[in-house]
PDB file of N, CA, C and O in Angstrom:
ATOM      1  N   MET A   1      12.975 -76.504  22.321  1.00 88.00           N
ATOM      2  CA  MET A   1      14.352 -76.845  22.028  1.00 88.00           C
ATOM      3  C   MET A   1      15.033 -77.229  23.327  1.00 88.00           C
ATOM      4  O   MET A   1      14.812 -76.634  24.363  1.00 88.00           O
ATOM      5  N   SER A   2      15.882 -78.221  23.220  1.00 93.00           N
ATOM      6  CA  SER A   2      16.657 -78.690  24.357  1.00 93.00           C
ATOM      7  C   SER A   2      18.140 -78.520  24.024  1.00 93.00           C
ATOM      8  O   SER A   2      18.558 -78.793  22.904  1.00 93.00           O
ATOM      9  N   VAL A   3      18.914 -78.068  24.994  1.00 96.00           N
ATOM     10  CA  VAL A   3      20.354 -77.897  24.810  1.00 96.00           C
ATOM     11  C   VAL A   3      21.067 -78.574  25.973  1.00 96.00           C
ATOM     12  O   VAL A   3      20.685 -78.398  27.116  1.00 96.00           O
ATOM     13  N   ARG A   4      22.093 -79.359  25.651  1.00 95.00           N
ATOM     14  CA  ARG A   4      22.908 -79.940  26.713  1.00 95.00           C
ATOM     15  C   ARG A   4      24.342 -80.092  26.226  1.00 95.00           C
ATOM     16  O   ARG A   4      24.603 -80.138  25.026  1.00 95.00           O
ATOM     17  N   THR A   5      25.252 -80.156  27.184  1.00 96.00           N
ATOM     18  CA  THR A   5      26.671 -80.300  26.879  1.00 96.00           C
ATOM     19  C   THR A   5      27.153 -81.660  27.366  1.00 96.00           C
ATOM     20  O   THR A   5      26.848 -82.063  28.481  1.00 96.00           O
ATOM     21  N   ILE A   6      27.866 -82.352  26.505  1.00 94.00           N
ATOM     22  CA  ILE A   6      28.427 -83.666  26.807  1.00 94.00           C
ATOM     23  C   ILE A   6      29.945 -83.531  26.697  1.00 94.00           C
ATOM     24  O   ILE A   6      30.445 -82.895  25.774  1.00 94.00           O
ATOM     25  N   ILE A   7      30.668 -84.133  27.621  1.00 92.00           N
ATOM     26  CA  ILE A   7      32.129 -84.092  27.565  1.00 92.00           C
ATOM     27  C   ILE A   7      32.658 -85.514  27.431  1.00 92.00           C
ATOM     28  O   ILE A   7      32.285 -86.406  28.198  1.00 92.00           O
ATOM     29  N   GLU A   8      33.480 -85.724  26.416  1.00 86.00           N
ATOM     30  CA  GLU A   8      34.086 -87.035  26.178  1.00 86.00           C
ATOM     31  C   GLU A   8      35.572 -86.813  25.921  1.00 86.00           C
ATOM     32  O   GLU A   8      35.940 -86.014  25.060  1.00 86.00           O
ATOM     33  N   HIS A   9      36.415 -87.492  26.673  1.00 84.00           N
ATOM     34  CA  HIS A   9      37.875 -87.346  26.553  1.00 84.00           C
ATOM     35  C   HIS A   9      38.294 -85.887  26.689  1.00 84.00           C
ATOM     36  O   HIS A   9      39.198 -85.423  25.992  1.00 84.00           O
ATOM     37  N   GLY A  10      37.595 -85.144  27.541  1.00 86.00           N
ATOM     38  CA  GLY A  10      37.921 -83.739  27.769  1.00 86.00           C
ATOM     39  C   GLY A  10      37.450 -82.787  26.687  1.00 86.00           C
ATOM     40  O   GLY A  10      37.757 -81.598  26.727  1.00 86.00           O
ATOM     41  N   CYS A  11      36.701 -83.288  25.709  1.00 90.00           N
ATOM     42  CA  CYS A  11      36.218 -82.456  24.595  1.00 90.00           C
ATOM     43  C   CYS A  11      34.725 -82.197  24.761  1.00 90.00           C
ATOM     44  O   CYS A  11      33.916 -83.119  24.653  1.00 90.00           O
ATOM     45  N   PRO A  12      34.326 -80.936  25.016  1.00 93.00           N
ATOM     46  CA  PRO A  12      32.906 -80.642  25.163  1.00 93.00           C
ATOM     47  C   PRO A  12      32.173 -80.627  23.822  1.00 93.00           C
ATOM     48  O   PRO A  12      32.745 -80.256  22.796  1.00 93.00           O
ATOM     49  N   LEU A  13      30.934 -81.043  23.863  1.00 95.00           N
ATOM     50  CA  LEU A  13      30.057 -81.060  22.693  1.00 95.00           C
ATOM     51  C   LEU A  13      28.718 -80.494  23.135  1.00 95.00           C
ATOM     52  O   LEU A  13      28.145 -80.942  24.129  1.00 95.00           O
ATOM     53  N   THR A  14      28.214 -79.513  22.415  1.00 97.00           N
ATOM     54  CA  THR A  14      26.891 -78.969  22.699  1.00 97.00           C
ATOM     55  C   THR A  14      25.910 -79.575  21.704  1.00 97.00           C
ATOM     56  O   THR A  14      26.137 -79.531  20.492  1.00 97.00           O
ATOM     57  N   VAL A  15      24.836 -80.156  22.221  1.00 97.00           N
ATOM     58  CA  VAL A  15      23.818 -80.784  21.377  1.00 97.00           C
ATOM     59  C   VAL A  15      22.496 -80.042  21.570  1.00 97.00           C
ATOM     60  O   VAL A  15      22.053 -79.837  22.695  1.00 97.00           O
ATOM     61  N   GLN A  16      21.894 -79.645  20.461  1.00 97.00           N
ATOM     62  CA  GLN A  16      20.575 -79.011  20.487  1.00 97.00           C
ATOM     63  C   GLN A  16      19.598 -79.941  19.779  1.00 97.00           C
ATOM     64  O   GLN A  16      19.900 -80.443  18.697  1.00 97.00           O
ATOM     65  N   THR A  17      18.439 -80.167  20.383  1.00 97.00           N
ATOM     66  CA  THR A  17      17.377 -80.927  19.724  1.00 97.00           C
ATOM     67  C   THR A  17      16.171 -80.023  19.585  1.00 97.00           C
ATOM     68  O   THR A  17      15.894 -79.205  20.463  1.00 97.00           O
ATOM     69  N   LEU A  18      15.471 -80.172  18.484  1.00 97.00           N
ATOM     70  CA  LEU A  18      14.344 -79.295  18.178  1.00 97.00           C
ATOM     71  C   LEU A  18      13.184 -80.124  17.640  1.00 97.00           C
ATOM     72  O   LEU A  18      13.367 -80.944  16.734  1.00 97.00           O
ATOM     73  N   GLU A  19      12.019 -79.914  18.219  1.00 97.00           N
ATOM     74  CA  GLU A  19      10.813 -80.577  17.731  1.00 97.00           C
ATOM     75  C   GLU A  19      10.230 -79.734  16.607  1.00 97.00           C
ATOM     76  O   GLU A  19      10.092 -78.520  16.740  1.00 97.00           O
ATOM     77  N   ARG A  20       9.890 -80.381  15.509  1.00 96.00           N
ATOM     78  CA  ARG A  20       9.331 -79.673  14.358  1.00 96.00           C
ATOM     79  C   ARG A  20       8.006 -80.311  13.946  1.00 96.00           C
ATOM     80  O   ARG A  20       7.739 -81.457  14.263  1.00 96.00           O
ATOM     81  N   VAL A  21       7.221 -79.539  13.211  1.00 97.00           N
ATOM     82  CA  VAL A  21       5.951 -80.025  12.674  1.00 97.00           C
ATOM     83  C   VAL A  21       5.929 -79.674  11.191  1.00 97.00           C
ATOM     84  O   VAL A  21       6.173 -78.519  10.817  1.00 97.00           O
ATOM     85  N   ASP A  22       5.647 -80.664  10.341  1.00 95.00           N
ATOM     86  CA  ASP A  22       5.621 -80.387   8.906  1.00 95.00           C
ATOM     87  C   ASP A  22       4.257 -79.846   8.475  1.00 95.00           C
ATOM     88  O   ASP A  22       3.348 -79.659   9.301  1.00 95.00           O
ATOM     89  N   ALA A  23       4.108 -79.584   7.195  1.00 96.00           N
ATOM     90  CA  ALA A  23       2.879 -78.979   6.657  1.00 96.00           C
ATOM     91  C   ALA A  23       1.648 -79.858   6.858  1.00 96.00           C
ATOM     92  O   ALA A  23       0.516 -79.352   6.891  1.00 96.00           O
ATOM     93  N   LEU A  24       1.866 -81.163   7.026  1.00 96.00           N
ATOM     94  CA  LEU A  24       0.743 -82.088   7.230  1.00 96.00           C
ATOM     95  C   LEU A  24       0.445 -82.332   8.703  1.00 96.00           C
ATOM     96  O   LEU A  24      -0.429 -83.105   9.048  1.00 96.00           O
ATOM     97  N   GLY A  25       1.197 -81.664   9.570  1.00 96.00           N
ATOM     98  CA  GLY A  25       0.966 -81.798  11.001  1.00 96.00           C
ATOM     99  C   GLY A  25       1.726 -82.915  11.682  1.00 96.00           C
ATOM    100  O   GLY A  25       1.522 -83.176  12.870  1.00 96.00           O
ATOM    101  N   ALA A  26       2.615 -83.591  10.943  1.00 97.00           N
ATOM    102  CA  ALA A  26       3.416 -84.670  11.533  1.00 97.00           C
ATOM    103  C   ALA A  26       4.549 -84.070  12.358  1.00 97.00           C
ATOM    104  O   ALA A  26       5.237 -83.155  11.922  1.00 97.00           O
ATOM    105  N   THR A  27       4.731 -84.591  13.566  1.00 97.00           N
ATOM    106  CA  THR A  27       5.785 -84.119  14.464  1.00 97.00           C
ATOM    107  C   THR A  27       7.020 -84.990  14.305  1.00 97.00           C
ATOM    108  O   THR A  27       6.922 -86.205  14.184  1.00 97.00           O
ATOM    109  N   TYR A  28       8.178 -84.358  14.308  1.00 98.00           N
ATOM    110  CA  TYR A  28       9.437 -85.085  14.243  1.00 98.00           C
ATOM    111  C   TYR A  28      10.523 -84.269  14.942  1.00 98.00           C
ATOM    112  O   TYR A  28      10.311 -83.116  15.308  1.00 98.00           O
ATOM    113  N   TRP A  29      11.683 -84.886  15.143  1.00 98.00           N
ATOM    114  CA  TRP A  29      12.798 -84.246  15.849  1.00 98.00           C
ATOM    115  C   TRP A  29      14.016 -84.166  14.945  1.00 98.00           C
ATOM    116  O   TRP A  29      14.257 -85.061  14.138  1.00 98.00           O
ATOM    117  N   GLN A  30      14.771 -83.096  15.079  1.00 97.00           N
ATOM    118  CA  GLN A  30      16.062 -82.950  14.428  1.00 97.00           C
ATOM    119  C   GLN A  30      17.056 -82.431  15.463  1.00 97.00           C
ATOM    120  O   GLN A  30      16.656 -81.899  16.502  1.00 97.00           O
ATOM    121  N   ALA A  31      18.346 -82.587  15.170  1.00 97.00           N
ATOM    122  CA  ALA A  31      19.363 -82.165  16.131  1.00 97.00           C
ATOM    123  C   ALA A  31      20.576 -81.586  15.415  1.00 97.00           C
ATOM    124  O   ALA A  31      20.811 -81.857  14.247  1.00 97.00           O
ATOM    125  N   ARG A  32      21.326 -80.794  16.175  1.00 97.00           N
ATOM    126  CA  ARG A  32      22.618 -80.307  15.701  1.00 97.00           C
ATOM    127  C   ARG A  32      23.599 -80.400  16.858  1.00 97.00           C
ATOM    128  O   ARG A  32      23.198 -80.387  18.019  1.00 97.00           O
ATOM    129  N   ALA A  33      24.861 -80.512  16.520  1.00 97.00           N
ATOM    130  CA  ALA A  33      25.909 -80.582  17.536  1.00 97.00           C
ATOM    131  C   ALA A  33      27.049 -79.661  17.124  1.00 97.00           C
ATOM    132  O   ALA A  33      27.328 -79.502  15.937  1.00 97.00           O
ATOM    133  N   MET A  34      27.666 -79.024  18.113  1.00 97.00           N
ATOM    134  CA  MET A  34      28.763 -78.101  17.865  1.00 97.00           C
ATOM    135  C   MET A  34      29.934 -78.454  18.775  1.00 97.00           C
ATOM    136  O   MET A  34      29.734 -78.720  19.955  1.00 97.00           O
ATOM    137  N   PHE A  35      31.135 -78.462  18.206  1.00 95.00           N
ATOM    138  CA  PHE A  35      32.328 -78.716  19.008  1.00 95.00           C
ATOM    139  C   PHE A  35      33.527 -78.043  18.362  1.00 95.00           C
ATOM    140  O   PHE A  35      33.496 -77.679  17.193  1.00 95.00           O
ATOM    141  N   ARG A  36      34.576 -77.877  19.147  1.00 91.00           N
ATOM    142  CA  ARG A  36      35.819 -77.304  18.639  1.00 91.00           C
ATOM    143  C   ARG A  36      36.755 -78.428  18.214  1.00 91.00           C
ATOM    144  O   ARG A  36      36.750 -79.519  18.797  1.00 91.00           O
ATOM    145  N   THR A  37      37.567 -78.153  17.208  1.00 84.00           N
ATOM    146  CA  THR A  37      38.556 -79.134  16.776  1.00 84.00           C
ATOM    147  C   THR A  37      39.584 -79.334  17.883  1.00 84.00           C
ATOM    148  O   THR A  37      39.675 -78.519  18.798  1.00 84.00           O
ATOM    149  N   ALA A  38      40.366 -80.397  17.786  1.00 75.00           N
ATOM    150  CA  ALA A  38      41.362 -80.710  18.819  1.00 75.00           C
ATOM    151  C   ALA A  38      42.340 -79.559  19.017  1.00 75.00           C
ATOM    152  O   ALA A  38      42.764 -79.291  20.136  1.00 75.00           O
ATOM    153  N   SER A  39      42.683 -78.854  17.940  1.00 78.00           N
ATOM    154  CA  SER A  39      43.613 -77.731  18.063  1.00 78.00           C
ATOM    155  C   SER A  39      42.927 -76.487  18.614  1.00 78.00           C
ATOM    156  O   SER A  39      43.593 -75.536  19.010  1.00 78.00           O
ATOM    157  N   GLY A  40      41.597 -76.498  18.620  1.00 78.00           N
ATOM    158  CA  GLY A  40      40.845 -75.354  19.129  1.00 78.00           C
ATOM    159  C   GLY A  40      40.757 -74.199  18.161  1.00 78.00           C
ATOM    160  O   GLY A  40      40.248 -73.135  18.493  1.00 78.00           O
ATOM    161  N   GLN A  41      41.224 -74.392  16.939  1.00 82.00           N
ATOM    162  CA  GLN A  41      41.254 -73.293  15.976  1.00 82.00           C
ATOM    163  C   GLN A  41      39.974 -73.150  15.166  1.00 82.00           C
ATOM    164  O   GLN A  41      39.795 -72.143  14.489  1.00 82.00           O
ATOM    165  N   ALA A  42      39.105 -74.131  15.197  1.00 88.00           N
ATOM    166  CA  ALA A  42      37.874 -74.060  14.406  1.00 88.00           C
ATOM    167  C   ALA A  42      36.733 -74.723  15.164  1.00 88.00           C
ATOM    168  O   ALA A  42      36.941 -75.556  16.033  1.00 88.00           O
ATOM    169  N   ARG A  43      35.515 -74.320  14.818  1.00 91.00           N
ATOM    170  CA  ARG A  43      34.328 -74.937  15.387  1.00 91.00           C
ATOM    171  C   ARG A  43      33.655 -75.766  14.302  1.00 91.00           C
ATOM    172  O   ARG A  43      33.556 -75.331  13.154  1.00 91.00           O
ATOM    173  N   VAL A  44      33.203 -76.943  14.673  1.00 93.00           N
ATOM    174  CA  VAL A  44      32.521 -77.837  13.743  1.00 93.00           C
ATOM    175  C   VAL A  44      31.049 -77.899  14.139  1.00 93.00           C
ATOM    176  O   VAL A  44      30.722 -78.064  15.314  1.00 93.00           O
ATOM    177  N   ASP A  45      30.158 -77.748  13.159  1.00 95.00           N
ATOM    178  CA  ASP A  45      28.723 -77.897  13.366  1.00 95.00           C
ATOM    179  C   ASP A  45      28.244 -79.047  12.500  1.00 95.00           C
ATOM    180  O   ASP A  45      28.568 -79.105  11.310  1.00 95.00           O
ATOM    181  N   VAL A  46      27.493 -79.966  13.080  1.00 96.00           N
ATOM    182  CA  VAL A  46      26.870 -81.049  12.318  1.00 96.00           C
ATOM    183  C   VAL A  46      25.368 -80.997  12.582  1.00 96.00           C
ATOM    184  O   VAL A  46      24.936 -80.673  13.682  1.00 96.00           O
ATOM    185  N   VAL A  47      24.588 -81.295  11.552  1.00 96.00           N
ATOM    186  CA  VAL A  47      23.124 -81.209  11.652  1.00 96.00           C
ATOM    187  C   VAL A  47      22.510 -82.475  11.067  1.00 96.00           C
ATOM    188  O   VAL A  47      22.902 -82.915   9.984  1.00 96.00           O
ATOM    189  N   THR A  48      21.550 -83.044  11.777  1.00 95.00           N
ATOM    190  CA  THR A  48      20.837 -84.209  11.239  1.00 95.00           C
ATOM    191  C   THR A  48      19.838 -83.721  10.198  1.00 95.00           C
ATOM    192  O   THR A  48      19.274 -82.644  10.326  1.00 95.00           O
ATOM    193  N   ARG A  49      19.659 -84.521   9.161  1.00 93.00           N
ATOM    194  CA  ARG A  49      18.687 -84.157   8.121  1.00 93.00           C
ATOM    195  C   ARG A  49      17.492 -85.101   8.103  1.00 93.00           C
ATOM    196  O   ARG A  49      16.502 -84.836   7.439  1.00 93.00           O
ATOM    197  N   THR A  50      17.612 -86.182   8.846  1.00 94.00           N
ATOM    198  CA  THR A  50      16.543 -87.179   8.918  1.00 94.00           C
ATOM    199  C   THR A  50      15.486 -86.734   9.919  1.00 94.00           C
ATOM    200  O   THR A  50      15.791 -86.080  10.907  1.00 94.00           O
ATOM    201  N   ARG A  51      14.250 -87.123   9.682  1.00 96.00           N
ATOM    202  CA  ARG A  51      13.163 -86.876  10.640  1.00 96.00           C
ATOM    203  C   ARG A  51      13.180 -88.009  11.658  1.00 96.00           C
ATOM    204  O   ARG A  51      12.874 -89.146  11.333  1.00 96.00           O
ATOM    205  N   HIS A  52      13.529 -87.694  12.895  1.00 97.00           N
ATOM    206  CA  HIS A  52      13.629 -88.710  13.943  1.00 97.00           C
ATOM    207  C   HIS A  52      12.346 -88.729  14.766  1.00 97.00           C
ATOM    208  O   HIS A  52      11.775 -87.685  15.061  1.00 97.00           O
ATOM    209  N   PRO A  53      11.900 -89.926  15.194  1.00 97.00           N
ATOM    210  CA  PRO A  53      10.638 -90.036  15.930  1.00 97.00           C
ATOM    211  C   PRO A  53      10.711 -89.538  17.371  1.00 97.00           C
ATOM    212  O   PRO A  53       9.697 -89.196  17.957  1.00 97.00           O
ATOM    213  N   THR A  54      11.927 -89.508  17.953  1.00 97.00           N
ATOM    214  CA  THR A  54      12.071 -89.074  19.343  1.00 97.00           C
ATOM    215  C   THR A  54      13.268 -88.133  19.483  1.00 97.00           C
ATOM    216  O   THR A  54      14.172 -88.135  18.644  1.00 97.00           O
ATOM    217  N   ARG A  55      13.263 -87.376  20.568  1.00 96.00           N
ATOM    218  CA  ARG A  55      14.388 -86.493  20.885  1.00 96.00           C
ATOM    219  C   ARG A  55      15.672 -87.321  21.045  1.00 96.00           C
ATOM    220  O   ARG A  55      16.735 -86.930  20.573  1.00 96.00           O
ATOM    221  N   GLU A  56      15.568 -88.463  21.699  1.00 96.00           N
ATOM    222  CA  GLU A  56      16.734 -89.299  21.950  1.00 96.00           C
ATOM    223  C   GLU A  56      17.337 -89.816  20.647  1.00 96.00           C
ATOM    224  O   GLU A  56      18.565 -89.873  20.506  1.00 96.00           O
ATOM    225  N   ALA A  57      16.498 -90.207  19.707  1.00 97.00           N
ATOM    226  CA  ALA A  57      16.989 -90.700  18.417  1.00 97.00           C
ATOM    227  C   ALA A  57      17.724 -89.594  17.665  1.00 97.00           C
ATOM    228  O   ALA A  57      18.782 -89.826  17.071  1.00 97.00           O
ATOM    229  N   ALA A  58      17.190 -88.384  17.700  1.00 97.00           N
ATOM    230  CA  ALA A  58      17.847 -87.252  17.044  1.00 97.00           C
ATOM    231  C   ALA A  58      19.189 -86.952  17.702  1.00 97.00           C
ATOM    232  O   ALA A  58      20.187 -86.694  17.023  1.00 97.00           O
ATOM    233  N   GLU A  59      19.222 -87.005  19.026  1.00 96.00           N
ATOM    234  CA  GLU A  59      20.472 -86.743  19.745  1.00 96.00           C
ATOM    235  C   GLU A  59      21.521 -87.807  19.439  1.00 96.00           C
ATOM    236  O   GLU A  59      22.692 -87.488  19.212  1.00 96.00           O
ATOM    237  N   ARG A  60      21.121 -89.072  19.409  1.00 96.00           N
ATOM    238  CA  ARG A  60      22.060 -90.152  19.071  1.00 96.00           C
ATOM    239  C   ARG A  60      22.632 -89.951  17.668  1.00 96.00           C
ATOM    240  O   ARG A  60      23.829 -90.168  17.430  1.00 96.00           O
ATOM    241  N   ALA A  61      21.792 -89.528  16.727  1.00 97.00           N
ATOM    242  CA  ALA A  61      22.254 -89.290  15.357  1.00 97.00           C
ATOM    243  C   ALA A  61      23.253 -88.135  15.310  1.00 97.00           C
ATOM    244  O   ALA A  61      24.266 -88.208  14.610  1.00 97.00           O
ATOM    245  N   ALA A  62      22.996 -87.070  16.063  1.00 97.00           N
ATOM    246  CA  ALA A  62      23.922 -85.932  16.107  1.00 97.00           C
ATOM    247  C   ALA A  62      25.249 -86.346  16.734  1.00 97.00           C
ATOM    248  O   ALA A  62      26.322 -85.941  16.266  1.00 97.00           O
ATOM    249  N   LEU A  63      25.211 -87.171  17.782  1.00 95.00           N
ATOM    250  CA  LEU A  63      26.441 -87.670  18.406  1.00 95.00           C
ATOM    251  C   LEU A  63      27.247 -88.514  17.419  1.00 95.00           C
ATOM    252  O   LEU A  63      28.474 -88.387  17.340  1.00 95.00           O
ATOM    253  N   ALA A  64      26.570 -89.359  16.672  1.00 95.00           N
ATOM    254  CA  ALA A  64      27.268 -90.197  15.683  1.00 95.00           C
ATOM    255  C   ALA A  64      27.923 -89.324  14.615  1.00 95.00           C
ATOM    256  O   ALA A  64      29.076 -89.564  14.226  1.00 95.00           O
ATOM    257  N   LEU A  65      27.213 -88.304  14.141  1.00 95.00           N
ATOM    258  CA  LEU A  65      27.798 -87.384  13.156  1.00 95.00           C
ATOM    259  C   LEU A  65      29.008 -86.656  13.721  1.00 95.00           C
ATOM    260  O   LEU A  65      30.023 -86.487  13.042  1.00 95.00           O
ATOM    261  N   ALA A  66      28.902 -86.214  14.960  1.00 95.00           N
ATOM    262  CA  ALA A  66      30.016 -85.502  15.590  1.00 95.00           C
ATOM    263  C   ALA A  66      31.235 -86.417  15.703  1.00 95.00           C
ATOM    264  O   ALA A  66      32.363 -86.004  15.398  1.00 95.00           O
ATOM    265  N   ARG A  67      31.016 -87.655  16.129  1.00 93.00           N
ATOM    266  CA  ARG A  67      32.135 -88.604  16.237  1.00 93.00           C
ATOM    267  C   ARG A  67      32.752 -88.869  14.866  1.00 93.00           C
ATOM    268  O   ARG A  67      33.968 -88.935  14.719  1.00 93.00           O
ATOM    269  N   ASP A  68      31.904 -89.029  13.841  1.00 94.00           N
ATOM    270  CA  ASP A  68      32.405 -89.247  12.485  1.00 94.00           C
ATOM    271  C   ASP A  68      33.237 -88.068  11.993  1.00 94.00           C
ATOM    272  O   ASP A  68      34.095 -88.221  11.133  1.00 94.00           O
ATOM    273  N   ASN A  69      32.972 -86.895  12.539  1.00 92.00           N
ATOM    274  CA  ASN A  69      33.679 -85.669  12.127  1.00 92.00           C
ATOM    275  C   ASN A  69      34.776 -85.254  13.087  1.00 92.00           C
ATOM    276  O   ASN A  69      35.275 -84.132  13.013  1.00 92.00           O
ATOM    277  N   GLY A  70      35.155 -86.156  14.015  1.00 89.00           N
ATOM    278  CA  GLY A  70      36.334 -85.925  14.830  1.00 89.00           C
ATOM    279  C   GLY A  70      36.129 -85.564  16.281  1.00 89.00           C
ATOM    280  O   GLY A  70      37.097 -85.405  17.016  1.00 89.00           O
ATOM    281  N   TRP A  71      34.909 -85.445  16.743  1.00 90.00           N
ATOM    282  CA  TRP A  71      34.700 -85.087  18.155  1.00 90.00           C
ATOM    283  C   TRP A  71      35.088 -86.254  19.061  1.00 90.00           C
ATOM    284  O   TRP A  71      34.854 -87.406  18.762  1.00 90.00           O
ATOM    285  N   GLY A  72      35.689 -85.921  20.195  1.00 81.00           N
ATOM    286  CA  GLY A  72      36.019 -86.909  21.199  1.00 81.00           C
ATOM    287  C   GLY A  72      37.357 -87.579  21.018  1.00 81.00           C
ATOM    288  O   GLY A  72      37.748 -88.424  21.805  1.00 81.00           O
ATOM    289  N   ARG A  73      38.065 -87.197  19.986  1.00 75.00           N
ATOM    290  CA  ARG A  73      39.408 -87.777  19.764  1.00 75.00           C
ATOM    291  C   ARG A  73      40.420 -86.911  20.493  1.00 75.00           C
ATOM    292  O   ARG A  73      40.485 -85.718  20.282  1.00 75.00           O
ATOM    293  N   ALA A  74      41.188 -87.527  21.332  1.00 61.00           N
ATOM    294  CA  ALA A  74      42.186 -86.786  22.114  1.00 61.00           C
ATOM    295  C   ALA A  74      43.408 -86.450  21.285  1.00 61.00           C
ATOM    296  O   ALA A  74      43.687 -86.976  20.290  1.00 61.00           O
TER     297      ALA A  74
END
């Protein structure tokens, strides 16, 4: 598992990527991202459900989900 923090417009985002192996032995990546709302009153968690071929692809998908859910908006 890899964990890193990204800051955009002063809003931190923690991204975790995890390598998984299915029952047939196929390797794939998934990711989740966590951030606080602009008011700081709640934490938002987003998780990718797609099997991504690389860690970078999973991370990009988690970033897109986080942005769609309000991360990075000042």
